[in-house]
Amino acid sequence: MPELETTVGPRFDWRPNPKPLPAAEREAGLGSAAFGTVFSDHMAAIDWSHDKGWTNRRIEPHGPLNLSPAAAVLHYAQEIFEGLKAYRWEDGSIRTFRPWANAERFARSARRMALPQLQLADFVGSLEALVQADSAWVPTGLGSSLYMRPFMFASEAFVGIRPARSVSYLVIASPVGSYFSGGLASVSIWIDTEHSRAAAGGTGAAKCGGNYAASLLGQVKAQENGCEQVLFLDAATFSQLEELGGMNVMVVTVDGTVLTPPANGTILEGITRASVMQLVRDRSMPVIEQPIELRWLLEALASGQVSEVFACGTAAAITPVGRLAGKGFDVTVADGAPGPLTMSLLDELTGIQYGRLPDKHGWTTRLI
Ligand SMILES: *Cc1c(COP(=O)(O)O)cnc(C)c1O
């Protein structure tokens, strides 16, 4: 079995796909596909068992899994995931953004869901190996990238209740086109005052599928009310902003202060959130992590004290919010158009990710 070199961690066995997608079809998929619908030729995989630990590091053809219908994940949702992107730079290299932070968060999520912790070097090594195998799948072009989805789940065939004794770790990859296509549009947000996604002591800070399952009905309600995304409030009082289904939220006041809800265990601590906070501080502007009362926000929008609201996460980087609606209110944020700080932070963050701006904080990591 040939091996794939990785600069970190143990090597991965290389089982090439005997039927990779023909180049013409791959190129068609690179440009036009809707997010998360087209997948590269390979996937990375590592097995874990209670007795043997982590074994069988490999790159193999992307394809259906052989899974028992009794696999614990299908019954009890013992599962976690990550999301990060590979960017093609003009110098020909392929880089990713803060993968060690994702690796650490993956280990924290694993601990919360009673899953085994993957070595950080195996996490980053699996990304390197997969991108080596599927480098042709990393698109060129402004704003496009290869989205990488590491995940881990309880694969043991056992419907009793305890942490699984066999677990699978996989990474699949999907090319994503430019989020600039069609220009940067503000999104409308429905504030859900009925359902919450996470409570104190729960799993809100873990990146697990169950949190998303809990957020889907809120997302459906948002769409029924003519909004694109849902924003959840704290489960205890339904009065403070928490986050969107899959993005963190930030509020900008007219005097240039950026406010964001604190990471107190019920929100997911986004790596984009942390990076944006650093970029704001680099501009000598204050960033304050503090509870944001919905009632205060609505008054501050009405009085003009809040001038911008945006959401942030790996998938879309930074998304301006133009409208906030919920039971009994419907307001535009300033004039509804993307605000200047939002746009300038988006430029700076993506500039670093694509190598167009200097990487002062050492956030980018070379995969090839
Ligand atoms: C992944 C995720 C985010 C964003 O995290 P990034 O590390 O910035 O991609 C925010 N909220 C939730 C619920 C998430 O799952």
mmCIF file of C-alpha atoms and ligand atoms in Angstrom:
data_model
loop_
_atom_site.group_PDB
_atom_site.id
_atom_site.type_symbol
_atom_site.label_atom_id
_atom_site.label_comp_id
_atom_site.label_asym_id
_atom_site.label_seq_id
_atom_site.Cartn_x
_atom_site.Cartn_y
_atom_site.Cartn_z
ATOM 1 C CA MET A 1 0.000 0.000 0.000
ATOM 2 C CA PRO A 2 1.594 3.344 -0.963
ATOM 3 C CA GLU A 3 1.673 5.989 1.725
ATOM 4 C CA LEU A 4 0.880 9.680 1.657
ATOM 5 C CA GLU A 5 3.476 11.918 3.280
ATOM 6 C CA THR A 6 2.147 14.289 5.860
ATOM 7 C CA THR A 7 4.277 16.879 7.625
ATOM 8 C CA VAL A 8 2.554 16.140 10.932
ATOM 9 C CA GLY A 9 1.430 12.926 12.580
ATOM 10 C CA PRO A 10 1.484 9.347 11.256
ATOM 11 C CA ARG A 11 1.171 8.656 7.524
ATOM 12 C CA PHE A 12 -1.980 7.630 5.711
ATOM 13 C CA ASP A 13 -2.275 4.549 3.471
ATOM 14 C CA TRP A 14 -3.267 5.553 -0.019
ATOM 15 C CA ARG A 15 -6.019 3.546 -1.751
ATOM 16 C CA PRO A 16 -6.606 5.523 -4.942
ATOM 17 C CA ASN A 17 -10.102 5.776 -6.379
ATOM 18 C CA PRO A 18 -10.087 3.475 -9.465
ATOM 19 C CA LYS A 19 -12.791 5.644 -11.032
ATOM 20 C CA PRO A 20 -12.079 9.303 -10.283
ATOM 21 C CA LEU A 21 -14.536 11.739 -11.823
ATOM 22 C CA PRO A 22 -13.399 12.700 -15.366
ATOM 23 C CA ALA A 23 -11.667 16.094 -15.378
ATOM 24 C CA ALA A 24 -14.377 17.773 -17.450
ATOM 25 C CA GLU A 25 -17.097 16.756 -15.002
ATOM 26 C CA ARG A 26 -14.922 17.743 -12.062
ATOM 27 C CA GLU A 27 -14.335 21.180 -13.563
ATOM 28 C CA ALA A 28 -18.090 21.604 -14.104
ATOM 29 C CA GLY A 29 -18.720 20.708 -10.458
ATOM 30 C CA LEU A 30 -16.018 23.112 -9.237
ATOM 31 C CA GLY A 31 -17.741 26.147 -10.645
ATOM 32 C CA SER A 32 -21.435 25.732 -10.418
ATOM 33 C CA ALA A 33 -22.539 23.292 -7.757
ATOM 34 C CA ALA A 34 -24.743 24.349 -4.867
ATOM 35 C CA PHE A 35 -22.974 24.198 -1.492
ATOM 36 C CA GLY A 36 -22.384 20.669 -0.229
ATOM 37 C CA THR A 37 -23.775 18.738 -3.190
ATOM 38 C CA VAL A 38 -20.616 17.635 -5.019
ATOM 39 C CA PHE A 39 -17.810 15.682 -3.330
ATOM 40 C CA SER A 40 -14.192 15.024 -4.212
ATOM 41 C CA ASP A 41 -12.910 11.574 -5.264
ATOM 42 C CA HIS A 42 -11.512 10.539 -1.878
ATOM 43 C CA MET A 43 -12.096 10.646 1.843
ATOM 44 C CA ALA A 44 -9.784 10.300 4.814
ATOM 45 C CA ALA A 45 -10.640 7.750 7.488
ATOM 46 C CA ILE A 46 -9.307 6.516 10.832
ATOM 47 C CA ASP A 47 -10.908 3.812 12.976
ATOM 48 C CA TRP A 48 -11.037 3.760 16.747
ATOM 49 C CA SER A 49 -11.854 0.908 19.067
ATOM 50 C CA HIS A 50 -11.840 0.715 22.826
ATOM 51 C CA ASP A 51 -9.227 -2.058 22.651
ATOM 52 C CA LYS A 52 -6.912 -0.850 19.890
ATOM 53 C CA GLY A 53 -7.222 2.933 19.949
ATOM 54 C CA TRP A 54 -6.747 4.806 16.653
ATOM 55 C CA THR A 55 -5.771 2.556 13.725
ATOM 56 C CA ASN A 56 -5.971 2.185 9.964
ATOM 57 C CA ARG A 57 -5.229 5.732 8.808
ATOM 58 C CA ARG A 58 -6.131 5.793 5.140
ATOM 59 C CA ILE A 59 -7.246 7.773 2.128
ATOM 60 C CA GLU A 60 -9.854 5.798 0.209
ATOM 61 C CA PRO A 61 -12.484 6.405 -2.475
ATOM 62 C CA HIS A 62 -15.364 8.638 -1.373
ATOM 63 C CA GLY A 63 -18.366 6.349 -1.185
ATOM 64 C CA PRO A 64 -21.121 4.782 0.903
ATOM 65 C CA LEU A 65 -20.249 3.469 4.354
ATOM 66 C CA ASN A 66 -20.781 -0.040 5.552
ATOM 67 C CA LEU A 67 -22.795 0.680 8.684
ATOM 68 C CA SER A 68 -24.998 -1.536 10.832
ATOM 69 C CA PRO A 69 -28.570 -0.269 11.281
ATOM 70 C CA ALA A 70 -27.825 -0.742 14.985
ATOM 71 C CA ALA A 71 -24.920 1.758 14.823
ATOM 72 C CA ALA A 72 -25.299 3.839 17.985
ATOM 73 C CA VAL A 73 -25.020 7.159 16.129
ATOM 74 C CA LEU A 74 -28.286 6.460 14.297
ATOM 75 C CA HIS A 75 -30.108 6.084 17.612
ATOM 76 C CA TYR A 76 -28.401 8.390 20.093
ATOM 77 C CA ALA A 77 -26.628 10.970 17.905
ATOM 78 C CA GLN A 78 -23.164 10.468 19.412
ATOM 79 C CA GLU A 79 -21.508 12.534 16.698
ATOM 80 C CA ILE A 80 -19.343 15.643 16.245
ATOM 81 C CA PHE A 81 -17.986 17.518 13.243
ATOM 82 C CA GLU A 82 -15.802 20.368 12.037
ATOM 83 C CA GLY A 83 -15.749 22.607 8.988
ATOM 84 C CA LEU A 84 -12.818 24.378 7.378
ATOM 85 C CA LYS A 85 -11.637 25.341 3.911
ATOM 86 C CA ALA A 86 -8.637 24.805 1.658
ATOM 87 C CA TYR A 87 -7.743 27.904 -0.370
ATOM 88 C CA ARG A 88 -5.646 27.947 -3.534
ATOM 89 C CA TRP A 89 -3.103 30.774 -3.435
ATOM 90 C CA GLU A 90 -1.627 32.575 -6.412
ATOM 91 C CA ASP A 91 1.825 31.139 -5.619
ATOM 92 C CA GLY A 92 0.434 27.652 -6.343
ATOM 93 C CA SER A 93 0.286 26.535 -2.708
ATOM 94 C CA ILE A 94 -2.870 25.326 -0.993
ATOM 95 C CA ARG A 95 -3.503 26.634 2.502
ATOM 96 C CA THR A 96 -6.037 26.336 5.240
ATOM 97 C CA PHE A 97 -6.984 28.669 8.077
ATOM 98 C CA ARG A 98 -6.185 27.944 11.759
ATOM 99 C CA PRO A 99 -6.572 24.145 11.492
ATOM 100 C CA TRP A 100 -4.986 23.589 14.922
ATOM 101 C CA ALA A 101 -7.820 25.608 16.458
ATOM 102 C CA ASN A 102 -10.340 23.328 14.719
ATOM 103 C CA ALA A 103 -8.355 20.299 15.932
ATOM 104 C CA GLU A 104 -8.522 21.549 19.524
ATOM 105 C CA ARG A 105 -12.220 22.321 19.277
ATOM 106 C CA PHE A 106 -12.808 18.849 17.802
ATOM 107 C CA ALA A 107 -11.109 17.337 20.848
ATOM 108 C CA ARG A 108 -13.252 19.476 23.188
ATOM 109 C CA SER A 109 -16.419 18.468 21.322
ATOM 110 C CA ALA A 110 -15.340 14.820 21.551
ATOM 111 C CA ARG A 111 -14.925 15.062 25.298
ATOM 112 C CA ARG A 112 -18.395 16.582 25.737
ATOM 113 C CA MET A 113 -20.001 13.828 23.643
ATOM 114 C CA ALA A 114 -18.019 11.040 25.392
ATOM 115 C CA LEU A 115 -16.159 10.244 22.157
ATOM 116 C CA PRO A 116 -12.424 9.426 22.036
ATOM 117 C CA GLN A 117 -10.128 12.410 21.482
ATOM 118 C CA LEU A 118 -8.291 12.395 18.175
ATOM 119 C CA GLN A 119 -4.643 13.522 18.316
ATOM 120 C CA LEU A 120 -4.327 17.068 16.950
ATOM 121 C CA ALA A 121 -1.621 15.858 14.522
ATOM 122 C CA ASP A 122 -3.972 13.182 13.162
ATOM 123 C CA PHE A 123 -6.649 15.822 12.574
ATOM 124 C CA VAL A 124 -4.330 18.162 10.667
ATOM 125 C CA GLY A 125 -2.542 15.201 9.022
ATOM 126 C CA SER A 126 -5.849 13.905 7.652
ATOM 127 C CA LEU A 127 -6.508 17.277 6.003
ATOM 128 C CA GLU A 128 -3.031 17.282 4.448
ATOM 129 C CA ALA A 129 -3.414 13.740 3.141
ATOM 130 C CA LEU A 130 -6.870 14.342 1.676
ATOM 131 C CA VAL A 131 -5.851 17.585 -0.021
ATOM 132 C CA GLN A 132 -2.763 15.861 -1.464
ATOM 133 C CA ALA A 133 -4.990 13.160 -2.937
ATOM 134 C CA ASP A 134 -7.627 15.597 -4.214
ATOM 135 C CA SER A 135 -5.617 18.754 -4.930
ATOM 136 C CA ALA A 136 -7.295 19.000 -8.360
ATOM 137 C CA TRP A 137 -10.538 19.593 -6.458
ATOM 138 C CA VAL A 138 -9.366 22.848 -4.890
ATOM 139 C CA PRO A 139 -10.939 25.455 -7.163
ATOM 140 C CA THR A 140 -9.210 28.542 -8.497
ATOM 141 C CA GLY A 141 -11.000 31.838 -8.508
ATOM 142 C CA LEU A 142 -11.788 34.553 -6.055
ATOM 143 C CA GLY A 143 -13.874 33.395 -3.121
ATOM 144 C CA SER A 144 -13.892 29.708 -4.055
ATOM 145 C CA SER A 145 -12.401 26.926 -1.939
ATOM 146 C CA LEU A 146 -12.572 23.255 -1.030
ATOM 147 C CA TYR A 147 -14.771 22.829 2.048
ATOM 148 C CA MET A 148 -13.453 20.061 4.316
ATOM 149 C CA ARG A 149 -15.777 18.266 6.695
ATOM 150 C CA PRO A 150 -14.080 16.171 9.400
ATOM 151 C CA PHE A 151 -16.542 14.179 11.535
ATOM 152 C CA MET A 152 -16.617 11.384 14.086
ATOM 153 C CA PHE A 153 -19.442 9.110 15.081
ATOM 154 C CA ALA A 154 -20.376 6.042 17.159
ATOM 155 C CA SER A 155 -20.252 3.178 14.650
ATOM 156 C CA GLU A 156 -20.591 0.323 17.144
ATOM 157 C CA ALA A 157 -23.625 -1.933 16.503
ATOM 158 C CA PHE A 158 -25.165 -1.615 19.945
ATOM 159 C CA VAL A 159 -28.440 -0.038 21.021
ATOM 160 C CA GLY A 160 -27.702 -0.052 24.745
ATOM 161 C CA ILE A 161 -26.870 3.233 26.412
ATOM 162 C CA ARG A 162 -23.170 3.907 26.951
ATOM 163 C CA PRO A 163 -20.382 5.555 24.964
ATOM 164 C CA ALA A 164 -19.649 3.458 21.872
ATOM 165 C CA ARG A 165 -16.610 1.154 21.869
ATOM 166 C CA SER A 166 -16.050 1.566 18.156
ATOM 167 C CA VAL A 167 -15.978 4.914 16.457
ATOM 168 C CA SER A 168 -15.223 6.187 12.953
ATOM 169 C CA TYR A 169 -13.427 9.387 12.001
ATOM 170 C CA LEU A 170 -13.789 10.590 8.408
ATOM 171 C CA VAL A 171 -13.063 13.671 6.320
ATOM 172 C CA ILE A 172 -14.988 14.393 3.144
ATOM 173 C CA ALA A 173 -14.504 17.433 0.896
ATOM 174 C CA SER A 174 -16.767 19.511 -1.309
ATOM 175 C CA PRO A 175 -15.793 22.341 -3.678
ATOM 176 C CA VAL A 176 -17.583 25.636 -3.040
ATOM 177 C CA GLY A 177 -17.964 28.426 -5.550
ATOM 178 C CA SER A 178 -17.525 32.099 -4.902
ATOM 179 C CA TYR A 179 -19.713 33.647 -2.253
ATOM 180 C CA PHE A 180 -19.107 36.937 -4.065
ATOM 181 C CA SER A 181 -21.071 35.768 -7.080
ATOM 182 C CA GLY A 182 -24.083 38.028 -7.391
ATOM 183 C CA GLY A 183 -22.526 40.568 -5.029
ATOM 184 C CA LEU A 184 -22.620 40.630 -1.262
ATOM 185 C CA ALA A 185 -26.246 40.702 -0.110
ATOM 186 C CA SER A 186 -27.491 41.309 3.417
ATOM 187 C CA VAL A 187 -29.519 38.511 4.967
ATOM 188 C CA SER A 188 -32.757 38.780 6.898
ATOM 189 C CA ILE A 189 -32.926 37.128 10.289
ATOM 190 C CA TRP A 190 -35.861 35.701 12.225
ATOM 191 C CA ILE A 191 -35.384 35.869 15.989
ATOM 192 C CA ASP A 192 -36.928 32.749 17.456
ATOM 193 C CA THR A 193 -38.684 33.445 20.766
ATOM 194 C CA GLU A 194 -40.168 29.948 20.963
ATOM 195 C CA HIS A 195 -37.383 27.395 20.456
ATOM 196 C CA SER A 196 -33.835 27.398 21.818
ATOM 197 C CA ARG A 197 -30.825 25.504 20.471
ATOM 198 C CA ALA A 198 -28.813 25.058 23.686
ATOM 199 C CA ALA A 199 -29.212 25.421 27.433
ATOM 200 C CA ALA A 200 -26.768 25.860 30.321
ATOM 201 C CA GLY A 201 -24.920 22.598 30.894
ATOM 202 C CA GLY A 202 -26.026 21.254 27.510
ATOM 203 C CA THR A 203 -24.084 20.744 24.296
ATOM 204 C CA GLY A 204 -24.242 24.249 22.798
ATOM 205 C CA ALA A 205 -20.459 24.694 22.898
ATOM 206 C CA ALA A 206 -19.810 21.348 21.176
ATOM 207 C CA LYS A 207 -19.955 21.165 17.396
ATOM 208 C CA CYS A 208 -22.359 18.242 17.251
ATOM 209 C CA GLY A 209 -25.076 17.233 14.832
ATOM 210 C CA GLY A 210 -27.694 17.224 17.576
ATOM 211 C CA ASN A 211 -27.440 21.009 17.965
ATOM 212 C CA TYR A 212 -28.261 21.355 14.290
ATOM 213 C CA ALA A 213 -31.199 18.956 14.548
ATOM 214 C CA ALA A 214 -32.521 21.173 17.359
ATOM 215 C CA SER A 215 -32.119 24.297 15.197
ATOM 216 C CA LEU A 216 -33.918 23.090 12.067
ATOM 217 C CA LEU A 217 -37.472 23.829 13.174
ATOM 218 C CA GLY A 218 -36.419 27.382 14.038
ATOM 219 C CA GLN A 219 -34.909 27.645 10.554
ATOM 220 C CA VAL A 220 -38.174 26.420 9.007
ATOM 221 C CA LYS A 221 -40.123 29.013 11.036
ATOM 222 C CA ALA A 222 -37.699 31.696 9.855
ATOM 223 C CA GLN A 223 -38.430 30.818 6.250
ATOM 224 C CA GLU A 224 -42.180 30.662 6.894
ATOM 225 C CA ASN A 225 -41.862 34.214 8.179
ATOM 226 C CA GLY A 226 -40.005 35.391 5.088
ATOM 227 C CA CYS A 227 -36.500 35.399 6.611
ATOM 228 C CA GLU A 228 -33.367 33.581 5.452
ATOM 229 C CA GLN A 229 -31.742 32.667 8.767
ATOM 230 C CA VAL A 230 -32.741 32.076 12.367
ATOM 231 C CA LEU A 231 -31.162 33.612 15.463
ATOM 232 C CA PHE A 232 -31.659 31.924 18.829
ATOM 233 C CA LEU A 233 -32.008 33.562 22.234
ATOM 234 C CA ASP A 234 -30.829 32.226 25.585
ATOM 235 C CA ALA A 235 -32.932 29.268 26.734
ATOM 236 C CA ALA A 236 -33.320 30.560 30.310
ATOM 237 C CA THR A 237 -34.980 33.921 29.635
ATOM 238 C CA PHE A 238 -35.442 34.218 25.847
ATOM 239 C CA SER A 239 -34.235 37.799 26.165
ATOM 240 C CA GLN A 240 -30.533 37.742 25.106
ATOM 241 C CA LEU A 241 -28.990 37.047 21.705
ATOM 242 C CA GLU A 242 -27.032 33.807 21.410
ATOM 243 C CA GLU A 243 -26.230 32.909 17.799
ATOM 244 C CA LEU A 244 -27.583 31.737 14.464
ATOM 245 C CA GLY A 245 -28.022 28.060 13.591
ATOM 246 C CA GLY A 246 -24.425 27.884 12.364
ATOM 247 C CA MET A 247 -22.888 31.352 12.730
ATOM 248 C CA ASN A 248 -21.977 33.726 15.546
ATOM 249 C CA VAL A 249 -23.405 37.236 15.687
ATOM 250 C CA MET A 250 -21.804 40.673 16.174
ATOM 251 C CA VAL A 251 -23.290 44.120 16.683
ATOM 252 C CA VAL A 252 -21.495 47.391 15.857
ATOM 253 C CA THR A 253 -22.384 50.651 17.612
ATOM 254 C CA VAL A 254 -22.038 54.084 15.960
ATOM 255 C CA ASP A 255 -19.055 54.903 18.152
ATOM 256 C CA GLY A 256 -17.210 51.889 16.701
ATOM 257 C CA THR A 257 -17.548 49.337 19.498
ATOM 258 C CA VAL A 258 -18.110 45.713 18.510
ATOM 259 C CA LEU A 259 -20.328 43.664 20.824
ATOM 260 C CA THR A 260 -20.768 39.897 20.775
ATOM 261 C CA PRO A 261 -22.416 37.449 23.180
ATOM 262 C CA PRO A 262 -19.933 35.795 25.567
ATOM 263 C CA ALA A 263 -18.920 32.170 25.010
ATOM 264 C CA ASN A 264 -20.450 30.886 28.244
ATOM 265 C CA GLY A 265 -21.100 27.314 27.199
ATOM 266 C CA THR A 266 -24.308 27.751 25.220
ATOM 267 C CA ILE A 267 -22.809 29.159 22.024
ATOM 268 C CA LEU A 268 -20.289 27.627 19.677
ATOM 269 C CA GLU A 269 -16.953 29.442 19.946
ATOM 270 C CA GLY A 270 -16.351 30.187 16.288
ATOM 271 C CA ILE A 271 -12.825 30.451 14.945
ATOM 272 C CA THR A 272 -14.108 33.150 12.607
ATOM 273 C CA ARG A 273 -15.568 34.911 15.683
ATOM 274 C CA ALA A 274 -12.182 34.810 17.458
ATOM 275 C CA SER A 275 -10.366 35.974 14.299
ATOM 276 C CA VAL A 276 -12.758 38.864 13.671
ATOM 277 C CA MET A 277 -12.405 39.951 17.307
ATOM 278 C CA GLN A 278 -8.615 40.005 16.872
ATOM 279 C CA LEU A 279 -8.834 41.985 13.613
ATOM 280 C CA VAL A 280 -11.067 44.557 15.318
ATOM 281 C CA ARG A 281 -8.599 44.864 18.227
ATOM 282 C CA ASP A 282 -5.761 45.259 15.700
ATOM 283 C CA ARG A 283 -7.570 48.411 14.561
ATOM 284 C CA SER A 284 -7.532 49.675 18.149
ATOM 285 C CA MET A 285 -11.289 49.376 18.276
ATOM 286 C CA PRO A 286 -12.925 47.874 21.381
ATOM 287 C CA VAL A 287 -14.531 44.426 21.291
ATOM 288 C CA ILE A 288 -16.759 43.579 24.216
ATOM 289 C CA GLU A 289 -18.077 40.108 24.961
ATOM 290 C CA GLN A 290 -21.241 40.805 26.885
ATOM 291 C CA PRO A 291 -24.863 39.686 26.971
ATOM 292 C CA ILE A 292 -26.887 41.558 24.331
ATOM 293 C CA GLU A 293 -30.504 42.121 25.305
ATOM 294 C CA LEU A 294 -32.895 41.837 22.371
ATOM 295 C CA ARG A 295 -34.953 44.706 23.764
ATOM 296 C CA TRP A 296 -31.859 46.934 23.977
ATOM 297 C CA LEU A 297 -30.848 46.013 20.408
ATOM 298 C CA LEU A 298 -34.268 46.920 18.981
ATOM 299 C CA GLU A 299 -34.187 50.297 20.764
ATOM 300 C CA ALA A 300 -30.593 50.933 19.684
ATOM 301 C CA LEU A 301 -31.472 50.167 16.066
ATOM 302 C CA ALA A 302 -34.463 52.528 16.254
ATOM 303 C CA SER A 303 -32.365 55.334 17.766
ATOM 304 C CA GLY A 304 -29.455 54.787 15.385
ATOM 305 C CA GLN A 305 -27.072 53.807 18.195
ATOM 306 C CA VAL A 306 -26.378 50.448 16.480
ATOM 307 C CA SER A 307 -25.205 50.882 12.922
ATOM 308 C CA GLU A 308 -24.252 47.358 11.777
ATOM 309 C CA VAL A 309 -25.056 43.732 12.568
ATOM 310 C CA PHE A 310 -23.251 40.799 11.002
ATOM 311 C CA ALA A 311 -22.916 37.045 11.339
ATOM 312 C CA CYS A 312 -19.667 35.103 10.971
ATOM 313 C CA GLY A 313 -18.554 31.522 10.380
ATOM 314 C CA THR A 314 -16.303 29.518 8.066
ATOM 315 C CA ALA A 315 -18.905 28.806 5.381
ATOM 316 C CA ALA A 316 -19.663 32.430 4.451
ATOM 317 C CA ALA A 317 -16.855 34.224 6.386
ATOM 318 C CA ILE A 318 -18.846 37.376 7.223
ATOM 319 C CA THR A 319 -22.510 37.901 6.344
ATOM 320 C CA PRO A 320 -24.113 41.320 6.779
ATOM 321 C CA VAL A 321 -27.521 41.334 8.459
ATOM 322 C CA GLY A 322 -29.984 43.804 6.938
ATOM 323 C CA ARG A 323 -33.198 42.995 8.732
ATOM 324 C CA LEU A 324 -34.283 41.548 12.089
ATOM 325 C CA ALA A 325 -37.809 40.257 12.532
ATOM 326 C CA GLY A 326 -39.658 38.265 15.170
ATOM 327 C CA LYS A 327 -42.983 38.088 16.972
ATOM 328 C CA GLY A 328 -44.133 41.721 17.171
ATOM 329 C CA PHE A 329 -41.179 43.443 15.447
ATOM 330 C CA ASP A 330 -39.608 43.849 12.019
ATOM 331 C CA VAL A 331 -36.746 46.345 11.689
ATOM 332 C CA THR A 332 -34.043 47.119 9.152
ATOM 333 C CA VAL A 333 -30.439 47.527 10.273
ATOM 334 C CA ALA A 334 -29.453 51.085 9.293
ATOM 335 C CA ASP A 335 -30.464 51.308 5.604
ATOM 336 C CA GLY A 336 -30.391 47.515 5.151
ATOM 337 C CA ALA A 337 -27.202 47.559 3.068
ATOM 338 C CA PRO A 338 -23.907 45.944 4.218
ATOM 339 C CA GLY A 339 -22.158 48.331 6.637
ATOM 340 C CA PRO A 340 -18.624 49.710 6.118
ATOM 341 C CA LEU A 341 -16.959 47.864 9.019
ATOM 342 C CA THR A 342 -18.647 44.597 7.976
ATOM 343 C CA MET A 343 -17.334 44.988 4.416
ATOM 344 C CA SER A 344 -13.872 46.008 5.477
ATOM 345 C CA LEU A 345 -13.524 43.076 7.928
ATOM 346 C CA LEU A 346 -14.723 40.687 5.222
ATOM 347 C CA ASP A 347 -12.062 42.068 2.853
ATOM 348 C CA GLU A 348 -9.359 41.761 5.462
ATOM 349 C CA LEU A 349 -10.280 38.251 6.620
ATOM 350 C CA THR A 350 -10.608 36.828 3.111
ATOM 351 C CA GLY A 351 -7.479 38.737 2.078
ATOM 352 C CA ILE A 352 -5.520 36.809 4.716
ATOM 353 C CA GLN A 353 -7.182 33.496 3.844
ATOM 354 C CA TYR A 354 -6.331 33.829 0.135
ATOM 355 C CA GLY A 355 -2.826 35.214 0.692
ATOM 356 C CA ARG A 356 -3.607 38.650 -0.707
ATOM 357 C CA LEU A 357 -2.788 40.331 2.618
ATOM 358 C CA PRO A 358 0.031 39.639 5.101
ATOM 359 C CA ASP A 359 -0.749 36.970 7.694
ATOM 360 C CA LYS A 360 0.439 38.850 10.781
ATOM 361 C CA HIS A 361 -0.944 36.338 13.247
ATOM 362 C CA GLY A 362 0.347 33.188 11.510
ATOM 363 C CA TRP A 363 -3.174 31.916 10.935
ATOM 364 C CA THR A 364 -2.639 30.194 7.584
ATOM 365 C CA THR A 365 -1.169 26.688 7.336
ATOM 366 C CA ARG A 366 0.254 25.218 4.175
ATOM 367 C CA LEU A 367 -1.296 21.878 3.134
ATOM 368 C CA ILE A 368 0.670 21.515 -0.106
HETATM 369 C C1 LIG B 1 -19.348 26.023 13.214
HETATM 370 C C2 LIG B 1 -20.284 26.944 13.912
HETATM 371 C C3 LIG B 1 -20.051 28.323 14.010
HETATM 372 C C4 LIG B 1 -18.894 29.014 13.328
HETATM 373 O O1 LIG B 1 -17.660 28.522 13.701
HETATM 374 P P1 LIG B 1 -16.374 28.789 12.785
HETATM 375 O O2 LIG B 1 -15.274 28.135 13.519
HETATM 376 O O3 LIG B 1 -16.223 30.258 12.697
HETATM 377 O O4 LIG B 1 -16.678 28.179 11.461
HETATM 378 C C5 LIG B 1 -20.936 29.089 14.742
HETATM 379 N N1 LIG B 1 -22.029 28.537 15.323
HETATM 380 C C6 LIG B 1 -22.290 27.223 15.239
HETATM 381 C C7 LIG B 1 -23.499 26.682 15.904
HETATM 382 C C8 LIG B 1 -21.433 26.392 14.529
HETATM 383 O O5 LIG B 1 -21.710 25.090 14.447
#
